[in-house]
Coordinates of C-alpha atoms in Angstrom, one line a residue:
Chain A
X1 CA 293.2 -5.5 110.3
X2 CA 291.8 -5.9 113.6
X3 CA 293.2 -8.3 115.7
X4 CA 294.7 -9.8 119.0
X5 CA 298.8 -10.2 118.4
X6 CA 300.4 -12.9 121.0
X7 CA 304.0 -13.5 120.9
X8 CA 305.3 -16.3 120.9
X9 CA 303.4 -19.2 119.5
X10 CA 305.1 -21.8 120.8
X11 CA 307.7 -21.9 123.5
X12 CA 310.0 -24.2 125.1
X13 CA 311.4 -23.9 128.6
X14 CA 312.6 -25.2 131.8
X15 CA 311.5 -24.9 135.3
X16 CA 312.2 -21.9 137.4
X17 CA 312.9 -19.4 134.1
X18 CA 311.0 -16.7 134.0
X19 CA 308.9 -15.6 131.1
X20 CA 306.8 -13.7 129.5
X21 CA 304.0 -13.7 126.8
X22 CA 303.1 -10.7 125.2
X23 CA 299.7 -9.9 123.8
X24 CA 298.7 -6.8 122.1
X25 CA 295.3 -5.6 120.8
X26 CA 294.3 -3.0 118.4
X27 CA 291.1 -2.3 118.6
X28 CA 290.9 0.3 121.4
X29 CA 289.1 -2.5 124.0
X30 CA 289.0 -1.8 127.0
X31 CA 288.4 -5.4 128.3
X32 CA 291.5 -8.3 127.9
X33 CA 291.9 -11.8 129.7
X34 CA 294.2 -14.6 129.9
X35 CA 292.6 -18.1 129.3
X36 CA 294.7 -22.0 129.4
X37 CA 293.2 -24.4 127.3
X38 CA 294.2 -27.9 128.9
X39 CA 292.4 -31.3 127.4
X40 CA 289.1 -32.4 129.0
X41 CA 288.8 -29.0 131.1
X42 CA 288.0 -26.6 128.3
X43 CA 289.2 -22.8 128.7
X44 CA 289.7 -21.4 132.4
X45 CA 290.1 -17.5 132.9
X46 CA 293.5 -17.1 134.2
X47 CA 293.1 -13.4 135.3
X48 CA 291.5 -10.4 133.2
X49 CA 291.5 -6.6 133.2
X50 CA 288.5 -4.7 132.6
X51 CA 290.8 -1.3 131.7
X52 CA 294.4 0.2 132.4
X53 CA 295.8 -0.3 135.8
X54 CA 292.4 -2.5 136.7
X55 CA 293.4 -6.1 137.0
X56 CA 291.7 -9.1 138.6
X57 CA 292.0 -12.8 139.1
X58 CA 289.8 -15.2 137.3
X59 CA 289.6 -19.1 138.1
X60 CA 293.4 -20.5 137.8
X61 CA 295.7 -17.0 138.2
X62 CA 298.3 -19.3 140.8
X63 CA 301.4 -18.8 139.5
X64 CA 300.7 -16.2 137.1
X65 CA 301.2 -12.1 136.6
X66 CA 299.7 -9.5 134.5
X67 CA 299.7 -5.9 134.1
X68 CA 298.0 -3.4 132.0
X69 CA 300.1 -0.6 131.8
X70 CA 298.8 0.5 128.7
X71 CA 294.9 -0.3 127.0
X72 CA 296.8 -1.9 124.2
X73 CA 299.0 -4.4 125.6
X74 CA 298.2 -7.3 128.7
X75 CA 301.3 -9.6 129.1
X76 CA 301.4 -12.8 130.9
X77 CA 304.0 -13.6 133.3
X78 CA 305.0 -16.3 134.7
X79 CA 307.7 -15.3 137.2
X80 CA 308.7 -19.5 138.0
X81 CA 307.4 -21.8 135.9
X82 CA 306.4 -25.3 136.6
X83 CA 305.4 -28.4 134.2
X84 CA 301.7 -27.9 135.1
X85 CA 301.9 -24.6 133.8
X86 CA 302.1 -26.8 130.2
X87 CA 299.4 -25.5 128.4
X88 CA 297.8 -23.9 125.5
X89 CA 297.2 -20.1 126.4
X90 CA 295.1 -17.6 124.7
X91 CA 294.7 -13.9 125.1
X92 CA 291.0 -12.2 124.4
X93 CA 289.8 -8.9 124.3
X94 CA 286.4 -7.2 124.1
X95 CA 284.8 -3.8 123.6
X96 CA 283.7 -3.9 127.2
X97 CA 280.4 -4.7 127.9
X98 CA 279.0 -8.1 128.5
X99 CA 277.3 -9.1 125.4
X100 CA 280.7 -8.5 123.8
X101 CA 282.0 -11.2 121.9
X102 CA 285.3 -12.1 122.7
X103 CA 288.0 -11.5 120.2
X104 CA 291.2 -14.3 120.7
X105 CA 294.4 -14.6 119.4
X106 CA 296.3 -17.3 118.1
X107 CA 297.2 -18.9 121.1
X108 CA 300.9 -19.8 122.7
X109 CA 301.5 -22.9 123.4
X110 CA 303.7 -23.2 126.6
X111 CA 306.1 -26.5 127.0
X112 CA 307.8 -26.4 130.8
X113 CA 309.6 -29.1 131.2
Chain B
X1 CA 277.2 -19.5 140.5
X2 CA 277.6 -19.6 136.7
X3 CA 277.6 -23.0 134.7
X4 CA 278.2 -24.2 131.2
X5 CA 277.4 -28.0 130.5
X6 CA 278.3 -29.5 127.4
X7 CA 277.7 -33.6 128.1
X8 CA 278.6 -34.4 124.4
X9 CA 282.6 -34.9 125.1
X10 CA 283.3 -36.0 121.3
X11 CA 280.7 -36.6 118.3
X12 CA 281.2 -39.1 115.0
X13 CA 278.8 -37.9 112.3
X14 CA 279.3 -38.9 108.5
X15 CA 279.3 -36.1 105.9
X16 CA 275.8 -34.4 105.2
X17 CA 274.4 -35.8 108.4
X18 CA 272.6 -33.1 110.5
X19 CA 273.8 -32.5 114.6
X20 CA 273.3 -30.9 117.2
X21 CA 275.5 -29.8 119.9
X22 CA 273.8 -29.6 123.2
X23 CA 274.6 -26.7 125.9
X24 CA 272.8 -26.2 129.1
X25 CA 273.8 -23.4 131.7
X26 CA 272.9 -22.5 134.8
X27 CA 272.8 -18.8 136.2
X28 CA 270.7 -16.7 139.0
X29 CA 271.1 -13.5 136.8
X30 CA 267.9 -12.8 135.0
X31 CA 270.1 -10.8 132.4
X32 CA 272.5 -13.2 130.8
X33 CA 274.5 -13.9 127.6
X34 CA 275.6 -16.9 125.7
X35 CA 277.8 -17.3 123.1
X36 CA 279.2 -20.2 120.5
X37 CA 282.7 -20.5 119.7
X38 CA 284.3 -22.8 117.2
X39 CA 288.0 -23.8 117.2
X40 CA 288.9 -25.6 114.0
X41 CA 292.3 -28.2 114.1
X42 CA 294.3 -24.9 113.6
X43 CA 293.8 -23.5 116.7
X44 CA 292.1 -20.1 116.6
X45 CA 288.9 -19.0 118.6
X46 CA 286.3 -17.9 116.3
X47 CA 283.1 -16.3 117.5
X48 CA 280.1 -17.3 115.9
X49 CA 277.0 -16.3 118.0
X50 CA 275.9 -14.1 120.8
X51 CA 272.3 -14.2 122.0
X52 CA 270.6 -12.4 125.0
X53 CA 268.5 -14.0 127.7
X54 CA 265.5 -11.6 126.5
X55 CA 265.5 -12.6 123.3
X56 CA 264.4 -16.3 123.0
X57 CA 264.3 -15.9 118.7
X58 CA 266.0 -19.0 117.7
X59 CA 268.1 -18.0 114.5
X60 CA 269.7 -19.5 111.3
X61 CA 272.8 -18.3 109.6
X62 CA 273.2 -20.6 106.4
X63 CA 273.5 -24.1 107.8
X64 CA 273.8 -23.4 111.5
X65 CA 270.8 -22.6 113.5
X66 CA 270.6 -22.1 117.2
X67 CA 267.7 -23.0 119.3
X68 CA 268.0 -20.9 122.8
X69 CA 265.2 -21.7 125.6
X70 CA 264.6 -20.4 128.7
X71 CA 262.4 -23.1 129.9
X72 CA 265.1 -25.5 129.9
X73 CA 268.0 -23.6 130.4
X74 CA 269.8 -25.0 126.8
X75 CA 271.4 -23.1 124.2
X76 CA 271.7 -25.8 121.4
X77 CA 273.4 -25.8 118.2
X78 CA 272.2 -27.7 115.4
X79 CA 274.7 -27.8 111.8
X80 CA 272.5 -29.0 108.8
X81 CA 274.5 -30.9 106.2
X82 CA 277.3 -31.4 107.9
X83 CA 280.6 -30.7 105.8
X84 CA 284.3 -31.6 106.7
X85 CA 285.1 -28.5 107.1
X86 CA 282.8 -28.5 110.2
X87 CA 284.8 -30.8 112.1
X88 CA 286.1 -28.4 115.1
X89 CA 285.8 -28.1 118.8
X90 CA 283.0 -25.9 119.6
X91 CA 282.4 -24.0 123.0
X92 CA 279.2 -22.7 124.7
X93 CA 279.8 -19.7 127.0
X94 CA 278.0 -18.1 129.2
X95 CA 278.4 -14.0 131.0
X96 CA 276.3 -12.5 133.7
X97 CA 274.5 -9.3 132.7
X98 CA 277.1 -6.8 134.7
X99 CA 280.5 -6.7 134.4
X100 CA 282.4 -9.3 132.7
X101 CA 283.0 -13.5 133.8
X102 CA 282.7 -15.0 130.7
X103 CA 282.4 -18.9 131.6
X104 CA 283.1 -21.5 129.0
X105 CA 281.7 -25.2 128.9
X106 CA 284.5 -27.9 128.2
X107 CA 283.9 -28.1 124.3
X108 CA 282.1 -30.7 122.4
X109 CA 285.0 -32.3 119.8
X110 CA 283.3 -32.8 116.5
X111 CA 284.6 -35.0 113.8
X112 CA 282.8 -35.6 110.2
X113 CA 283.9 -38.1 108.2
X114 CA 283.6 -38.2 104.6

């Protein structure tokens, strides 16, 4: 089945531990991105990658990491988190070009307390 | 600059009332791309439309329909019959012709009551 695989869905944690949030894809796209959902301010790109080794920021990437070692995977890390870094987080993917529907996954959603 | 306006923050509509879910953008690129998203209370993303600035066909899938003009810059979503199961979040989105900066409006809540 094709689909977009984050890990986990929820998580708990305190400020200043690092972590990451995996995201994994398998549908050979070459496009994924990092959004946070946060009430009353809809989704905001946190950073994307448009293939391996290629990554850029989007609108909100303080405070945040990727990499995309490998076309599959783009994890999100968040090297010291902070309590405004609460959120709901979703990784996307797309075939590439820009009338590509984004494909999401579940979501993760991020307590930092 | 890209923009996605959705003014409708949150809408009430009783079972088997029509709406419609308004979504204007703004964008210098004369190649463009907007999409609908609907997230239901569960959570998940789910894709529902893509249509292309050249091709102003509005278009019905069952009891959704979308009306897309140019002339005033809206993208709007009309659900006919309205069923529970409706009741979601939906997004409008918007992507410049080249690359890829997919921006999303802030969602329009919808709730239908039996």
């Amino acid at each position: 089945e094709a689909q977009v695989t984050q890990n986990p869905r929820y998580l708990i944690t305190v400020t200043g531990k690092k972590l990451t949030v995996t995201c994994s894809q398998n549908m050979n796209h070459e496009y994924m991105s990092w959004y946070r959902q946060d009430p009353g301010l809809g989704l905001r790109q946190i950073y994307y990658s448009m293939n391996v080794e290629v990554t850029d920021k989007g609108d909100v990437p303080e405070g945040y990491k990727v990499s995309r070692k490998e076309k599959r995977n783009f994890p999100l890390i968040l090297e010291s988190p902070s309590p405004n870094q609460t959120s709901l987080y979703f990784c996307a993917s797309a075939s590439g070009g820009p009338n590509s529907p984004l494909h999401f996954g579940n979501g993760t959603r991020l307590t930092v307390t | 600059a890209q923009k996605v306006t959705q003014a409708q923050t949150e809408i009430s509509v009783v079972e088997k009332e029509d709406v419609t879910l308004d979504c204007v953008y703004e964008t210098r690129d004369t190649t463009y791309y907007l999409f609908w998203y609907k997230q239901p209370p569960s959570g998940e993303l789910v894709f529902l439309i893509r249509r292309n600035s050249f091709d102003e066909q509005n278009e019905i899938s069952g009891r959704y329909s979308w009306n897309f003009q140019k002339s005033t810059s809206s993208f709007n979503f009309t659900i006919t019959a309205s069923q529970v199961v409706d009741s979601a979040v939906y997004f409008c989105a918007l992507n410049h012709g080249s690359g890829y900066a997919l921006n999303f409006g802030k969602g329009t809540s919808l709730l239908v009551t039996p």
